Amino acid sequence: MARKDRDMPDAVNTPASFSTVDEQTKIQGMRAGQPAPAVDARTALARLTSGQTLTPAERQALGMSPAPAGATGPLGATGPTGTPTGTPTGTPTGTPTGTPTGTPTGTPTGTPIRKKVVSTYVDPETGDIYSVYDDGSQELITKGTKARDAAFEEKRIAEEKRRQGQSAYDLLYSEFAQYGLQALVEPLKRLITSGASPAEFTIELRKSPAYQARFAANADRIKKGLKAISEAEYLELEDQYQNVMRNYGLPESYYTRGDMGAQPGFNQFIANDVSALELEDRIATAQKRVLNANPEVLQAIKDFYGDSITNGDILAYTLNPTKGLEDIKRKVTAAEIGGAAIQSGLRTGMARAEELGAAGITKQQAQQGFGTIAGGLERGSQLASIYGENPYTQTTAEKEVFGLAGQTEAAKERKKLTSLEKATFGGQSGVTSGALARDRAGAY
């Protein structure tokens, strides 16, 4: 009987020590399933910065990595690595009489690595916060927000710049629209709203085709050795031209503005450096001295410069900026001198009229002089023919009357004819008896 008991399988009499291990395992498993108490991150951070060792829960609250490798147990040891190798030898009497003959052969492989936090470090670029350990290693505690804040600030500045650029564009558009020049600003909207500086805007504006077409005279001025004028001066000159033409009653076609307020005729005036005062002088010359003068002046103009010339041609000629003002006045003066000759019943050629004008003869002097010549020319011609003297012509009389080259010789000829006339009439005074001796001749 006793033999049979001893021969029963070992599994019937489980050693008490094994049973105890199973109970402990169950208890630990139950504890592991229970939720860990909540940990305050600020408390954990305070413990960390003071150099204390953190629990896994505290490390987790700070976003740190789990416990260092080799520290899975409460003390960081992995526990026995060996397993019992013996078998029970006792008899199943209800209580285990045998003991395991095997002994654990493993030894703890890990030893607790306790690092002490000596300081904290903040990355100046990112704002990340690190723990600095006594061995020189670092561990990220909190992710910084500097990069995110910088990106947000960059977007804010860009938006502010965009709003300011839009405001600048609206202001420029409004200002240019007052002069009908808004088309100059529209192509540069993107440049303006991007926050370009005034200098950049001015450079790009003057390079645009629309600007070069609107202020075309500046390029012509530069080619002629003149300096370009500012946009303000350009627009002011155009306004002055328009006012002068309107005041003198010129047709609207002469000063009507086109695209962007441009006027081709004004561009020519500016390109040729014609001031508003000179323009007024040109118009006055054309209107007062030719168009509104006596018909003889207009007739002389046609005699000298062609029968097909019209009032419009005369006005256009005087307004043509390629014609110098002095050239215009010279031709008008010649026409006035020719008109004075016609008034006195005489005729004179263009070259002679321009010669008299160059000698300083005015319209009034021409009227008086040709009146005197007409009064004695016919009688003087008769006397020269009678006495066989050199012909006494209008040209001879003009030399003396207007003080031209040959004046002295012309005066001698007249006086000789007067003397011959006196002698013919028996010593009577030529002043009362001869045409050249009468008052008109005496006016010589």
XYZ file of C-alpha atoms in Angstrom:
444
model
C 0.000 0.000 0.000
C 2.697 2.323 0.953
C 4.472 1.265 -2.159
C 1.528 2.136 -4.306
C 1.333 5.567 -2.779
C 4.864 6.212 -3.637
C 4.337 5.038 -7.176
C 1.474 7.516 -7.872
C 2.213 10.180 -10.527
C 4.059 13.261 -9.321
C 1.437 15.558 -10.757
C -1.019 14.522 -8.061
C 1.061 15.979 -5.292
C 1.859 19.502 -6.616
C 4.603 21.121 -4.558
C 3.373 23.871 -2.294
C 6.026 26.267 -3.570
C 4.644 26.031 -7.123
C 1.158 26.757 -5.914
C 2.380 29.833 -4.101
C 4.055 31.156 -7.290
C 0.807 30.745 -9.202
C -1.102 32.765 -6.638
C 1.434 35.605 -6.777
C 1.246 35.636 -10.554
C -2.523 35.956 -10.415
C -2.313 38.863 -7.968
C 0.215 40.714 -10.113
C -1.961 40.167 -13.164
C -4.960 41.599 -11.376
C -2.969 44.634 -10.307
C -1.681 45.134 -13.816
C -5.229 45.267 -15.129
C -6.193 48.086 -12.804
C -5.963 51.654 -14.229
C -2.986 53.688 -13.045
C -3.809 56.730 -10.979
C -3.718 60.110 -12.849
C -0.446 61.962 -12.659
C -0.142 65.791 -12.702
C 2.316 66.878 -15.412
C 3.461 69.922 -13.435
C 4.264 67.731 -10.424
C 6.143 65.330 -12.677
C 8.090 68.187 -14.259
C 9.018 69.503 -10.826
C 10.285 66.061 -9.794
C 12.224 65.787 -13.009
C 13.964 69.135 -12.710
C 14.849 68.383 -9.070
C 16.710 65.233 -10.111
C 14.212 62.648 -8.830
C 13.517 59.425 -10.679
C 10.145 59.419 -12.424
C 7.653 56.624 -12.440
C 6.494 55.286 -15.793
C 3.216 57.147 -15.370
C 5.041 60.411 -14.695
C 7.283 59.898 -17.688
C 4.225 59.221 -19.793
C 2.533 62.411 -18.532
C 5.560 64.398 -19.729
C 5.541 62.697 -23.109
C 8.828 60.914 -22.370
C 9.879 57.483 -23.575
C 9.264 54.433 -21.364
C 11.767 53.286 -18.733
C 15.245 52.487 -20.007
C 15.852 49.026 -21.399
C 16.646 46.408 -18.777
C 14.371 47.959 -16.168
C 11.119 46.024 -16.643
C 10.715 45.027 -13.038
C 10.111 47.207 -10.022
C 13.848 47.491 -9.441
C 14.886 47.295 -13.028
C 15.834 43.577 -12.796
C 14.519 40.971 -15.204
C 14.239 38.324 -12.452
C 15.471 34.745 -12.484
C 16.122 33.371 -15.913
C 16.391 29.718 -14.902
C 13.532 27.145 -14.545
C 13.164 24.328 -12.022
C 14.840 21.155 -13.399
C 14.033 18.662 -10.659
C 10.881 16.545 -10.151
C 9.044 15.899 -6.897
C 10.280 12.706 -5.057
C 7.856 12.732 -2.153
C 4.853 10.454 -1.784
C 1.340 11.731 -2.242
C 0.358 11.854 1.420
C -1.632 15.024 0.902
C 1.308 17.249 1.481
C 4.321 17.563 -0.715
C 7.270 15.780 0.861
C 9.680 16.425 -1.949
C 11.331 19.610 -2.892
C 12.418 20.826 -6.304
C 15.962 19.751 -6.867
C 16.603 22.325 -9.567
C 17.812 25.730 -8.705
C 17.505 28.967 -10.735
C 20.636 29.318 -12.805
C 19.928 32.805 -14.279
C 21.010 36.076 -12.737
C 19.519 39.499 -13.173
C 20.943 40.896 -16.430
C 19.994 44.547 -15.925
C 20.971 46.934 -13.233
C 19.102 50.139 -12.566
C 20.585 53.083 -14.564
C 19.750 56.147 -12.633
C 20.469 59.397 -14.528
C 20.084 62.691 -12.800
C 18.602 65.769 -14.483
C 21.040 68.597 -13.997
C 19.308 71.321 -16.084
C 16.833 72.068 -18.832
C 17.578 73.510 -22.259
C 15.336 75.578 -24.592
C 16.186 75.523 -28.301
C 16.291 79.203 -29.366
C 15.137 78.395 -32.910
C 12.283 75.975 -32.257
C 11.418 76.608 -28.596
C 11.700 72.871 -27.820
C 12.396 72.105 -24.104
C 14.903 69.356 -23.249
C 16.041 67.730 -20.017
C 19.817 67.637 -19.689
C 21.184 64.676 -17.729
C 24.412 64.396 -15.792
C 25.875 62.184 -18.513
C 25.413 64.929 -21.094
C 22.433 63.362 -22.850
C 19.239 65.279 -23.581
C 15.613 64.287 -23.749
C 12.728 66.232 -25.336
C 10.122 67.230 -22.776
C 7.906 69.684 -24.623
C 7.675 70.512 -28.328
C 8.207 74.237 -28.997
C 5.895 76.519 -31.028
C 8.428 78.973 -32.434
C 8.336 77.534 -35.945
C 4.557 77.613 -35.967
C 4.503 81.129 -34.529
C 7.053 82.297 -37.121
C 4.977 80.861 -39.962
C 1.875 82.564 -38.613
C 3.698 85.897 -38.298
C 5.028 85.553 -41.831
C 1.499 85.049 -43.138
C 0.233 87.990 -41.102
C 2.944 90.289 -42.485
C 2.257 89.112 -46.039
C -1.458 89.818 -45.643
C -0.774 93.248 -44.172
C 1.568 94.000 -47.044
C -1.075 92.878 -49.525
C -3.705 95.134 -47.929
C -1.329 98.082 -47.963
C -0.472 97.381 -51.601
C -4.143 97.267 -52.537
C -4.703 100.549 -50.748
C -1.763 102.111 -52.632
C -3.159 100.849 -55.943
C -6.609 102.268 -55.228
C -5.077 105.643 -54.367
C -2.887 105.762 -57.489
C -5.750 104.646 -59.705
C -7.956 107.417 -58.321
C -5.253 110.053 -58.835
C -4.426 108.978 -62.390
C -8.121 108.732 -63.283
C -8.462 112.478 -62.682
C -6.278 113.015 -65.755
C -7.747 110.153 -67.764
C -4.573 108.135 -67.201
C -5.963 105.162 -65.285
C -4.915 102.912 -68.165
C -1.302 103.539 -67.145
C -1.862 102.068 -63.687
C -3.928 98.992 -64.514
C -1.066 96.932 -66.064
C 1.033 97.555 -62.934
C -1.567 96.423 -60.391
C 0.323 93.274 -59.423
C 3.536 95.262 -58.943
C 1.814 97.873 -56.776
C -0.109 95.388 -54.612
C 3.073 93.400 -54.023
C 4.405 96.387 -52.094
C 6.887 97.769 -54.635
C 8.704 100.930 -53.616
C 7.897 104.263 -55.307
C 11.187 104.090 -57.198
C 10.391 100.626 -58.547
C 6.912 101.755 -59.561
C 8.254 104.819 -61.402
C 10.824 102.767 -63.331
C 8.317 100.132 -64.408
C 5.691 102.758 -65.234
C 8.015 104.637 -67.597
C 8.985 101.382 -69.296
C 5.377 100.452 -70.089
C 4.139 100.881 -73.704
C 1.081 102.832 -72.530
C 3.247 105.401 -70.750
C 5.619 105.810 -73.695
C 2.677 106.386 -76.024
C 1.079 108.943 -73.706
C 4.257 110.957 -73.109
C 5.806 110.362 -76.533
C 7.236 113.878 -76.863
C 9.829 113.208 -74.170
C 11.590 110.636 -76.353
C 11.664 113.170 -79.217
C 13.026 115.861 -76.916
C 15.887 113.619 -75.844
C 16.742 112.876 -79.500
C 16.948 116.619 -80.134
C 19.250 117.198 -77.208
C 16.540 118.551 -74.929
C 15.865 117.152 -71.494
C 12.702 115.221 -70.749
C 10.125 117.052 -68.674
C 8.196 115.629 -65.759
C 4.710 114.221 -66.135
C 3.294 117.173 -64.175
C 5.004 119.701 -66.489
C 3.801 117.767 -69.521
C 0.163 117.805 -68.421
C 0.379 121.475 -67.396
C 1.691 122.472 -70.826
C -1.136 120.594 -72.516
C -3.696 122.448 -70.390
C -2.083 125.787 -71.257
C -2.101 125.006 -74.976
C -5.764 124.109 -74.798
C -6.675 127.292 -72.941
C -4.820 129.504 -75.450
C -6.510 127.887 -78.440
C -9.932 128.036 -76.833
C -9.493 131.702 -75.900
C -8.586 132.610 -79.496
C -11.603 130.758 -80.807
C -9.753 128.085 -82.743
C -11.778 125.080 -83.946
C -12.105 122.331 -81.328
C -10.313 119.906 -83.630
C -7.103 121.739 -82.816
C -7.235 120.894 -79.118
C -9.645 117.955 -78.638
C -8.010 115.206 -76.563
C -7.887 111.547 -77.581
C -6.994 108.363 -75.690
C -5.638 109.042 -72.208
C -5.999 112.777 -72.841
C -3.341 112.893 -75.563
C -3.367 115.383 -78.461
C -0.945 114.808 -81.382
C -0.510 118.537 -81.983
C 0.397 119.111 -78.355
C 3.032 116.379 -78.568
C 4.640 118.266 -81.467
C 4.677 121.529 -79.529
C 6.317 119.839 -76.521
C 8.804 117.943 -78.675
C 9.890 121.238 -80.291
C 10.020 123.090 -76.967
C 7.194 125.502 -77.832
C 5.995 127.325 -74.734
C 2.402 128.376 -74.177
C 3.497 132.021 -74.578
C 5.086 131.310 -77.939
C 1.989 129.434 -79.060
C -0.127 132.442 -78.197
C 2.255 134.658 -80.158
C 1.927 132.373 -83.181
C -1.857 132.444 -83.069
C -1.937 136.211 -82.620
C 0.398 136.587 -85.578
C -1.814 134.458 -87.770
C -5.150 135.883 -86.689
C -4.501 139.541 -85.990
C -1.876 140.271 -88.638
C -3.152 138.082 -91.462
C -6.631 136.616 -91.138
C -8.171 139.679 -89.505
C -6.036 142.234 -91.383
C -7.069 144.216 -94.458
C -7.651 142.183 -97.628
C -4.480 143.424 -99.246
C -2.333 141.535 -96.732
C -4.142 138.299 -97.463
C -3.801 139.018 -101.186
C -0.062 139.505 -100.749
C 0.147 136.182 -98.931
C -1.441 134.502 -101.921
C 0.754 136.435 -104.337
C 3.879 135.390 -102.511
C 3.048 131.857 -101.411
C 0.420 130.591 -103.841
C -3.157 131.328 -104.805
C -4.403 128.054 -103.328
C -3.504 129.019 -99.789
C -6.502 129.159 -97.418
C -7.130 130.618 -94.007
C -6.757 127.122 -92.561
C -3.411 126.748 -94.299
C -2.229 130.030 -92.869
C -3.304 129.055 -89.377
C -1.832 125.576 -89.693
C 1.418 127.058 -90.945
C 1.749 129.408 -88.032
C 0.884 126.600 -85.579
C 3.316 124.142 -87.133
C 5.969 123.706 -84.429
C 8.574 122.706 -87.004
C 8.347 126.232 -88.394
C 10.281 128.722 -86.338
C 8.349 131.663 -84.987
C 10.797 134.092 -86.586
C 10.290 132.451 -89.950
C 6.540 132.841 -89.539
C 6.841 136.496 -88.558
C 9.184 137.174 -91.477
C 6.659 135.849 -93.953
C 3.761 137.663 -92.316
C 5.699 140.937 -92.311
C 6.494 140.464 -95.978
C 2.801 139.943 -96.658
C 1.960 143.133 -94.749
C 4.511 145.108 -96.797
C 3.121 143.637 -99.991
C -0.369 144.563 -98.844
C 0.724 148.161 -98.204
C 2.048 148.363 -101.780
C -1.246 147.071 -103.140
C -3.140 149.675 -101.093
C -1.097 152.416 -102.826
C -1.747 151.007 -106.280
C 1.701 149.466 -106.580
C 3.089 145.946 -106.601
C 6.152 144.395 -105.034
C 7.640 140.925 -105.160
C 8.107 138.452 -102.333
C 11.902 138.819 -102.310
C 11.661 142.657 -102.219
C 9.014 142.533 -99.490
C 11.148 140.158 -97.388
C 14.165 142.432 -97.998
C 12.206 145.439 -96.752
C 11.053 143.416 -93.764
C 14.627 142.381 -93.000
C 15.574 146.084 -93.134
C 13.141 146.707 -90.300
C 10.275 148.192 -92.310
C 7.001 147.708 -90.486
C 3.495 147.561 -91.837
C 2.864 151.213 -90.891
C 6.146 152.419 -92.431
C 5.390 150.489 -95.594
C 1.946 152.095 -95.886
C 3.428 155.600 -95.524
C 6.422 154.948 -97.800
C 4.496 153.350 -100.646
C 1.980 156.202 -100.449
C 4.819 158.713 -100.983
C 6.347 156.678 -103.828
C 3.016 156.377 -105.606
C 2.580 160.175 -105.511
C 5.788 160.990 -107.467
C 6.729 157.844 -109.319
C 4.745 158.537 -112.491
C 6.034 162.144 -112.860
C 9.602 161.144 -112.126
C 9.455 158.470 -114.832
C 8.128 161.044 -117.310
C 10.906 163.562 -116.536
C 13.605 160.926 -116.857
C 12.229 160.035 -120.273
C 11.952 163.682 -121.343
C 15.489 164.629 -120.327
C 17.079 161.362 -121.369
C 18.147 160.430 -117.873
C 18.347 156.973 -116.364
C 14.871 155.505 -115.831
C 13.333 156.575 -112.559
C 11.672 153.386 -111.249
C 9.830 152.185 -108.169
C 13.002 150.410 -107.068
C 14.921 153.730 -107.275
C 12.267 155.478 -105.218
C 12.163 152.615 -102.649
C 15.922 152.943 -102.084
C 15.556 156.578 -101.101
C 12.254 156.327 -99.237
C 13.084 153.221 -97.198
C 16.803 153.952 -96.712
C 18.073 150.909 -98.561
C 21.465 150.407 -100.179
C 21.859 153.013 -102.972
C 19.810 155.607 -101.110
C 22.268 158.467 -101.839
C 22.399 157.820 -105.596
C 18.615 157.503 -105.729
C 18.238 160.879 -103.970
C 20.661 162.514 -106.461
C 18.630 161.204 -109.388
C 15.428 162.640 -107.977
C 16.988 166.015 -107.212
C 18.518 166.218 -110.717
C 15.132 165.646 -112.303
C 13.626 168.313 -110.042
C 16.332 170.814 -111.070
C 15.785 170.077 -114.770
C 12.063 170.665 -114.346
C 12.671 174.056 -112.670
C 14.993 175.152 -115.450
C 12.498 174.160 -118.102
C 9.842 176.353 -116.575
C 11.996 179.511 -116.526
C 13.349 179.392 -113.007
C 10.053 178.773 -111.385
C 10.236 176.774 -108.234
C 9.797 173.055 -108.798
C 7.935 172.919 -105.516
C 4.919 174.616 -107.065
C 5.234 173.733 -110.691
C 6.503 170.178 -110.861
C 5.052 166.985 -109.602
C 8.286 165.936 -107.927
C 8.697 169.431 -106.490
C 5.247 169.467 -104.950
C 4.507 168.324 -101.418
C 4.649 164.614 -102.141
C 8.011 164.849 -103.832
C 9.194 167.065 -101.039
C 8.356 164.321 -98.615
C 11.318 162.422 -99.968
